[in-house]
Amino acid sequence: MIIDLIKKNIPEYKIKFPILQQTYSFRPILVKEEKFISVLTSISCTFEDKVNNLCNLVNSCFEDKINCLNTNIGDFQFALNELRKKSIGDDAEFNIICPETNESVIIKLNLNDFNISNVSTEKLIKLNGKELNIKFRQPKVKDLLLLDDFPSTDDDYKKLVANSISEIETPSESYSVEDDSIEEKIKYVEYLNLNEFRKVKEFIASGSMKTVIKYKTSDSKERELEVNDFVNFLKFYMVTLIL
């Protein structure tokens, strides 16, 4: 009975996922979720551990109403951002290394400045000179587990793009390729021309949280750092989560 009274006094919030356009309720991070944060800060924590524990953290606070591994990366970022704001606060302060001067700078980040535009869940690429279309979906969190670390190389992004292929269409029928191996999907991507591949990368990038961080270096020059992809967002998030 006492535990029920305690549960009833925990605040509940509602958010609408910007890509999926569905509304979910969640509660702030509690002491029982600290085990997930502890793993994130462990020296031995692998990339897979980080992704899985971030998912476990969000799933727990959303009372398992969502399955983060099957969630679009942009919606997952949005959920993380709202969860941090309601659990710890809107503001965070931490050090970064300025890419221009290579010095350590303290920055102040307001999480309300992160935003994501309404984007489509799918993108149809019409292959030039061919009666063939390839349909891509927004990447899901589980797609990140194909990689050994946050994507940084062209091969990493090629693998992520490849796994986002959902269908191949001809004038008469369509073929689902969701269950095709990643090796086969990479072959499909390698036959795109450079312009087609650029369009897919722009589509994937459009489904990510973005912000611009302004700061001043020791030479008194105003500088900006743009966070416009899910890699840097997740890195920032894991720092702000423990502050």
PDB file of N, CA, C and O in Angstrom, residues 83-133:
ATOM      1  N   LEU A  83      13.663  13.457 -21.191  1.00  0.00           N
ATOM      2  CA  LEU A  83      13.884  12.731 -19.938  1.00  0.00           C
ATOM      3  C   LEU A  83      14.924  13.430 -19.077  1.00  0.00           C
ATOM      4  O   LEU A  83      14.744  13.579 -17.866  1.00  0.00           O
ATOM      5  N   ARG A  84      15.998  13.884 -19.696  1.00  0.00           N
ATOM      6  CA  ARG A  84      17.039  14.589 -18.944  1.00  0.00           C
ATOM      7  C   ARG A  84      16.504  15.904 -18.383  1.00  0.00           C
ATOM      8  O   ARG A  84      16.770  16.266 -17.243  1.00  0.00           O
ATOM      9  N   LYS A  85      15.727  16.644 -19.180  1.00  0.00           N
ATOM     10  CA  LYS A  85      15.175  17.926 -18.746  1.00  0.00           C
ATOM     11  C   LYS A  85      14.274  17.758 -17.523  1.00  0.00           C
ATOM     12  O   LYS A  85      14.359  18.540 -16.565  1.00  0.00           O
ATOM     13  N   LYS A  86      13.414  16.747 -17.551  1.00  0.00           N
ATOM     14  CA  LYS A  86      12.461  16.556 -16.456  1.00  0.00           C
ATOM     15  C   LYS A  86      13.104  15.901 -15.237  1.00  0.00           C
ATOM     16  O   LYS A  86      12.587  16.015 -14.125  1.00  0.00           O
ATOM     17  N   SER A  87      14.238  15.222 -15.432  1.00  0.00           N
ATOM     18  CA  SER A  87      14.873  14.506 -14.321  1.00  0.00           C
ATOM     19  C   SER A  87      15.934  15.338 -13.621  1.00  0.00           C
ATOM     20  O   SER A  87      16.100  15.239 -12.403  1.00  0.00           O
ATOM     21  N   ILE A  88      16.673  16.152 -14.384  1.00  0.00           N
ATOM     22  CA  ILE A  88      17.811  16.885 -13.830  1.00  0.00           C
ATOM     23  C   ILE A  88      17.668  18.387 -14.027  1.00  0.00           C
ATOM     24  O   ILE A  88      17.985  19.176 -13.145  1.00  0.00           O
ATOM     25  N   GLY A  89      17.192  18.799 -15.191  1.00  0.00           N
ATOM     26  CA  GLY A  89      17.030  20.225 -15.457  1.00  0.00           C
ATOM     27  C   GLY A  89      17.306  20.550 -16.913  1.00  0.00           C
ATOM     28  O   GLY A  89      17.830  19.722 -17.666  1.00  0.00           O
ATOM     29  N   ASP A  90      16.958  21.776 -17.303  1.00  0.00           N
ATOM     30  CA  ASP A  90      17.107  22.193 -18.697  1.00  0.00           C
ATOM     31  C   ASP A  90      18.542  22.564 -19.072  1.00  0.00           C
ATOM     32  O   ASP A  90      18.897  22.547 -20.252  1.00  0.00           O
ATOM     33  N   ASP A  91      19.350  22.921 -18.080  1.00  0.00           N
ATOM     34  CA  ASP A  91      20.683  23.449 -18.353  1.00  0.00           C
ATOM     35  C   ASP A  91      21.775  22.461 -17.961  1.00  0.00           C
ATOM     36  O   ASP A  91      21.631  21.701 -16.998  1.00  0.00           O
ATOM     37  N   ALA A  92      22.853  22.505 -18.715  1.00  0.00           N
ATOM     38  CA  ALA A  92      24.026  21.688 -18.410  1.00  0.00           C
ATOM     39  C   ALA A  92      25.277  22.513 -18.680  1.00  0.00           C
ATOM     40  O   ALA A  92      25.291  23.374 -19.554  1.00  0.00           O
ATOM     41  N   GLU A  93      26.322  22.255 -17.903  1.00  0.00           N
ATOM     42  CA  GLU A  93      27.579  22.962 -18.076  1.00  0.00           C
ATOM     43  C   GLU A  93      28.709  21.947 -18.055  1.00  0.00           C
ATOM     44  O   GLU A  93      28.806  21.126 -17.134  1.00  0.00           O
ATOM     45  N   PHE A  94      29.562  21.975 -19.078  1.00  0.00           N
ATOM     46  CA  PHE A  94      30.664  21.013 -19.136  1.00  0.00           C
ATOM     47  C   PHE A  94      31.741  21.517 -20.084  1.00  0.00           C
ATOM     48  O   PHE A  94      31.574  22.538 -20.758  1.00  0.00           O
ATOM     49  N   ASN A  95      32.844  20.799 -20.128  1.00  0.00           N
ATOM     50  CA  ASN A  95      33.992  21.197 -20.951  1.00  0.00           C
ATOM     51  C   ASN A  95      33.941  20.531 -22.328  1.00  0.00           C
ATOM     52  O   ASN A  95      33.532  19.375 -22.449  1.00  0.00           O
ATOM     53  N   ILE A  96      34.381  21.297 -23.324  1.00  0.00           N
ATOM     54  CA  ILE A  96      34.604  20.728 -24.646  1.00  0.00           C
ATOM     55  C   ILE A  96      35.998  21.164 -25.112  1.00  0.00           C
ATOM     56  O   ILE A  96      36.574  22.097 -24.553  1.00  0.00           O
ATOM     57  N   ILE A  97      36.524  20.498 -26.107  1.00  0.00           N
ATOM     58  CA  ILE A  97      37.775  20.921 -26.741  1.00  0.00           C
ATOM     59  C   ILE A  97      37.409  21.674 -28.017  1.00  0.00           C
ATOM     60  O   ILE A  97      36.783  21.112 -28.910  1.00  0.00           O
ATOM     61  N   CYS A  98      37.777  22.929 -28.083  1.00  0.00           N
ATOM     62  CA  CYS A  98      37.481  23.745 -29.267  1.00  0.00           C
ATOM     63  C   CYS A  98      38.206  23.164 -30.477  1.00  0.00           C
ATOM     64  O   CYS A  98      39.433  23.008 -30.440  1.00  0.00           O
ATOM     65  N   PRO A  99      37.500  22.838 -31.547  1.00  0.00           N
ATOM     66  CA  PRO A  99      38.157  22.266 -32.727  1.00  0.00           C
ATOM     67  C   PRO A  99      39.065  23.258 -33.450  1.00  0.00           C
ATOM     68  O   PRO A  99      39.916  22.842 -34.249  1.00  0.00           O
ATOM     69  N   GLU A 100      38.920  24.552 -33.162  1.00  0.00           N
ATOM     70  CA  GLU A 100      39.741  25.567 -33.828  1.00  0.00           C
ATOM     71  C   GLU A 100      41.036  25.847 -33.057  1.00  0.00           C
ATOM     72  O   GLU A 100      42.113  25.954 -33.636  1.00  0.00           O
ATOM     73  N   THR A 101      40.932  25.994 -31.718  1.00  0.00           N
ATOM     74  CA  THR A 101      42.100  26.377 -30.916  1.00  0.00           C
ATOM     75  C   THR A 101      42.678  25.224 -30.107  1.00  0.00           C
ATOM     76  O   THR A 101      43.732  25.361 -29.499  1.00  0.00           O
ATOM     77  N   ASN A 102      41.928  24.112 -30.043  1.00  0.00           N
ATOM     78  CA  ASN A 102      42.353  22.926 -29.297  1.00  0.00           C
ATOM     79  C   ASN A 102      42.466  23.177 -27.793  1.00  0.00           C
ATOM     80  O   ASN A 102      43.171  22.463 -27.083  1.00  0.00           O
ATOM     81  N   GLU A 103      41.764  24.195 -27.295  1.00  0.00           N
ATOM     82  CA  GLU A 103      41.770  24.468 -25.857  1.00  0.00           C
ATOM     83  C   GLU A 103      40.467  23.989 -25.214  1.00  0.00           C
ATOM     84  O   GLU A 103      39.439  23.853 -25.881  1.00  0.00           O
ATOM     85  N   SER A 104      40.548  23.718 -23.915  1.00  0.00           N
ATOM     86  CA  SER A 104      39.369  23.304 -23.166  1.00  0.00           C
ATOM     87  C   SER A 104      38.524  24.526 -22.820  1.00  0.00           C
ATOM     88  O   SER A 104      39.037  25.516 -22.302  1.00  0.00           O
ATOM     89  N   VAL A 105      37.239  24.446 -23.127  1.00  0.00           N
ATOM     90  CA  VAL A 105      36.335  25.576 -22.905  1.00  0.00           C
ATOM     91  C   VAL A 105      35.106  25.094 -22.151  1.00  0.00           C
ATOM     92  O   VAL A 105      34.566  24.026 -22.441  1.00  0.00           O
ATOM     93  N   ILE A 106      34.679  25.859 -21.160  1.00  0.00           N
ATOM     94  CA  ILE A 106      33.442  25.550 -20.447  1.00  0.00           C
ATOM     95  C   ILE A 106      32.274  26.127 -21.239  1.00  0.00           C
ATOM     96  O   ILE A 106      32.271  27.312 -21.583  1.00  0.00           O
ATOM     97  N   ILE A 107      31.303  25.287 -21.554  1.00  0.00           N
ATOM     98  CA  ILE A 107      30.131  25.766 -22.274  1.00  0.00           C
ATOM     99  C   ILE A 107      28.879  25.536 -21.442  1.00  0.00           C
ATOM    100  O   ILE A 107      28.836  24.648 -20.588  1.00  0.00           O
ATOM    101  N   LYS A 108      27.893  26.354 -21.681  1.00  0.00           N
ATOM    102  CA  LYS A 108      26.583  26.197 -21.065  1.00  0.00           C
ATOM    103  C   LYS A 108      25.598  25.809 -22.152  1.00  0.00           C
ATOM    104  O   LYS A 108      25.503  26.478 -23.175  1.00  0.00           O
ATOM    105  N   LEU A 109      24.903  24.741 -21.916  1.00  0.00           N
ATOM    106  CA  LEU A 109      23.985  24.199 -22.907  1.00  0.00           C
ATOM    107  C   LEU A 109      22.574  24.177 -22.344  1.00  0.00           C
ATOM    108  O   LEU A 109      22.335  23.634 -21.276  1.00  0.00           O
ATOM    109  N   ASN A 110      21.642  24.800 -23.054  1.00  0.00           N
ATOM    110  CA  ASN A 110      20.230  24.739 -22.699  1.00  0.00           C
ATOM    111  C   ASN A 110      19.579  23.687 -23.582  1.00  0.00           C
ATOM    112  O   ASN A 110      19.550  23.822 -24.802  1.00  0.00           O
ATOM    113  N   LEU A 111      19.066  22.642 -22.972  1.00  0.00           N
ATOM    114  CA  LEU A 111      18.523  21.521 -23.730  1.00  0.00           C
ATOM    115  C   LEU A 111      17.266  21.887 -24.505  1.00  0.00           C
ATOM    116  O   LEU A 111      16.868  21.164 -25.415  1.00  0.00           O
ATOM    117  N   ASN A 112      16.639  23.027 -24.149  1.00  0.00           N
ATOM    118  CA  ASN A 112      15.483  23.482 -24.921  1.00  0.00           C
ATOM    119  C   ASN A 112      15.887  23.975 -26.304  1.00  0.00           C
ATOM    120  O   ASN A 112      15.030  24.140 -27.180  1.00  0.00           O
ATOM    121  N   ASP A 113      17.187  24.219 -26.499  1.00  0.00           N
ATOM    122  CA  ASP A 113      17.662  24.700 -27.791  1.00  0.00           C
ATOM    123  C   ASP A 113      17.781  23.578 -28.814  1.00  0.00           C
ATOM    124  O   ASP A 113      17.926  23.835 -30.011  1.00  0.00           O
ATOM    125  N   PHE A 114      17.743  22.325 -28.345  1.00  0.00           N
ATOM    126  CA  PHE A 114      17.740  21.219 -29.289  1.00  0.00           C
ATOM    127  C   PHE A 114      16.377  21.148 -29.972  1.00  0.00           C
ATOM    128  O   PHE A 114      15.339  21.304 -29.330  1.00  0.00           O
ATOM    129  N   ASN A 115      16.376  20.911 -31.248  1.00  0.00           N
ATOM    130  CA  ASN A 115      15.110  20.792 -31.960  1.00  0.00           C
ATOM    131  C   ASN A 115      15.244  19.780 -33.085  1.00  0.00           C
ATOM    132  O   ASN A 115      16.343  19.435 -33.523  1.00  0.00           O
ATOM    133  N   ILE A 116      14.108  19.315 -33.529  1.00  0.00           N
ATOM    134  CA  ILE A 116      14.062  18.384 -34.656  1.00  0.00           C
ATOM    135  C   ILE A 116      12.848  18.749 -35.493  1.00  0.00           C
ATOM    136  O   ILE A 116      11.751  18.938 -34.959  1.00  0.00           O
ATOM    137  N   SER A 117      13.043  18.916 -36.779  1.00  0.00           N
ATOM    138  CA  SER A 117      11.934  19.281 -37.657  1.00  0.00           C
ATOM    139  C   SER A 117      11.098  18.046 -37.976  1.00  0.00           C
ATOM    140  O   SER A 117      11.570  16.910 -37.856  1.00  0.00           O
ATOM    141  N   ASN A 118       9.857  18.280 -38.360  1.00  0.00           N
ATOM    142  CA  ASN A 118       9.006  17.163 -38.750  1.00  0.00           C
ATOM    143  C   ASN A 118       9.529  16.563 -40.052  1.00  0.00           C
ATOM    144  O   ASN A 118       9.637  17.254 -41.068  1.00  0.00           O
ATOM    145  N   VAL A 119       9.887  15.313 -40.010  1.00  0.00           N
ATOM    146  CA  VAL A 119      10.447  14.654 -41.186  1.00  0.00           C
ATOM    147  C   VAL A 119       9.634  13.407 -41.495  1.00  0.00           C
ATOM    148  O   VAL A 119       8.951  12.856 -40.632  1.00  0.00           O
ATOM    149  N   SER A 120       9.704  12.970 -42.733  1.00  0.00           N
ATOM    150  CA  SER A 120       8.990  11.763 -43.131  1.00  0.00           C
ATOM    151  C   SER A 120       9.715  10.531 -42.611  1.00  0.00           C
ATOM    152  O   SER A 120      10.918  10.557 -42.354  1.00  0.00           O
ATOM    153  N   THR A 121       8.983   9.466 -42.461  1.00  0.00           N
ATOM    154  CA  THR A 121       9.576   8.224 -41.964  1.00  0.00           C
ATOM    155  C   THR A 121      10.224   7.429 -43.088  1.00  0.00           C
ATOM    156  O   THR A 121      11.008   6.508 -42.835  1.00  0.00           O
ATOM    157  N   GLU A 122       9.896   7.762 -44.351  1.00  0.00           N
ATOM    158  CA  GLU A 122      10.438   7.016 -45.480  1.00  0.00           C
ATOM    159  C   GLU A 122      10.888   7.958 -46.592  1.00  0.00           C
ATOM    160  O   GLU A 122      10.408   9.083 -46.712  1.00  0.00           O
ATOM    161  N   LYS A 123      11.821   7.476 -47.409  1.00  0.00           N
ATOM    162  CA  LYS A 123      12.329   8.244 -48.545  1.00  0.00           C
ATOM    163  C   LYS A 123      12.443   7.310 -49.744  1.00  0.00           C
ATOM    164  O   LYS A 123      13.060   6.243 -49.658  1.00  0.00           O
ATOM    165  N   LEU A 124      11.818   7.719 -50.857  1.00  0.00           N
ATOM    166  CA  LEU A 124      11.859   6.921 -52.068  1.00  0.00           C
ATOM    167  C   LEU A 124      12.906   7.508 -53.018  1.00  0.00           C
ATOM    168  O   LEU A 124      12.825   8.683 -53.391  1.00  0.00           O
ATOM    169  N   ILE A 125      13.890   6.714 -53.378  1.00  0.00           N
ATOM    170  CA  ILE A 125      14.928   7.147 -54.300  1.00  0.00           C
ATOM    171  C   ILE A 125      14.671   6.502 -55.663  1.00  0.00           C
ATOM    172  O   ILE A 125      14.669   5.278 -55.793  1.00  0.00           O
ATOM    173  N   LYS A 126      14.433   7.336 -56.664  1.00  0.00           N
ATOM    174  CA  LYS A 126      14.229   6.840 -58.019  1.00  0.00           C
ATOM    175  C   LYS A 126      15.582   6.781 -58.732  1.00  0.00           C
ATOM    176  O   LYS A 126      16.251   7.801 -58.876  1.00  0.00           O
ATOM    177  N   LEU A 127      15.948   5.601 -59.127  1.00  0.00           N
ATOM    178  CA  LEU A 127      17.249   5.422 -59.762  1.00  0.00           C
ATOM    179  C   LEU A 127      17.228   6.017 -61.172  1.00  0.00           C
ATOM    180  O   LEU A 127      16.311   5.762 -61.956  1.00  0.00           O
ATOM    181  N   ASN A 128      18.219   6.816 -61.475  1.00  0.00           N
ATOM    182  CA  ASN A 128      18.298   7.496 -62.771  1.00  0.00           C
ATOM    183  C   ASN A 128      18.372   6.500 -63.920  1.00  0.00           C
ATOM    184  O   ASN A 128      19.191   5.584 -63.919  1.00  0.00           O
ATOM    185  N   GLY A 129      17.501   6.714 -64.906  1.00  0.00           N
ATOM    186  CA  GLY A 129      17.549   5.903 -66.112  1.00  0.00           C
ATOM    187  C   GLY A 129      17.038   4.489 -65.944  1.00  0.00           C
ATOM    188  O   GLY A 129      17.196   3.662 -66.828  1.00  0.00           O
ATOM    189  N   LYS A 130      16.423   4.202 -64.779  1.00  0.00           N
ATOM    190  CA  LYS A 130      15.937   2.839 -64.539  1.00  0.00           C
ATOM    191  C   LYS A 130      14.527   2.891 -63.962  1.00  0.00           C
ATOM    192  O   LYS A 130      14.163   3.819 -63.254  1.00  0.00           O
ATOM    193  N   GLU A 131      13.747   1.896 -64.274  1.00  0.00           N
ATOM    194  CA  GLU A 131      12.391   1.806 -63.715  1.00  0.00           C
ATOM    195  C   GLU A 131      12.464   1.052 -62.389  1.00  0.00           C
ATOM    196  O   GLU A 131      11.859   0.011 -62.197  1.00  0.00           O
ATOM    197  N   LEU A 132      13.227   1.608 -61.482  1.00  0.00           N
ATOM    198  CA  LEU A 132      13.457   0.947 -60.202  1.00  0.00           C
ATOM    199  C   LEU A 132      13.565   1.999 -59.106  1.00  0.00           C
ATOM    200  O   LEU A 132      14.235   3.012 -59.275  1.00  0.00           O
ATOM    201  N   ASN A 133      12.873   1.760 -57.995  1.00  0.00           N
ATOM    202  CA  ASN A 133      12.914   2.662 -56.853  1.00  0.00           C
ATOM    203  C   ASN A 133      13.403   1.890 -55.629  1.00  0.00           C
ATOM    204  O   ASN A 133      13.088   0.702 -55.470  1.00  0.00           O
TER     205      ASN A 133
END
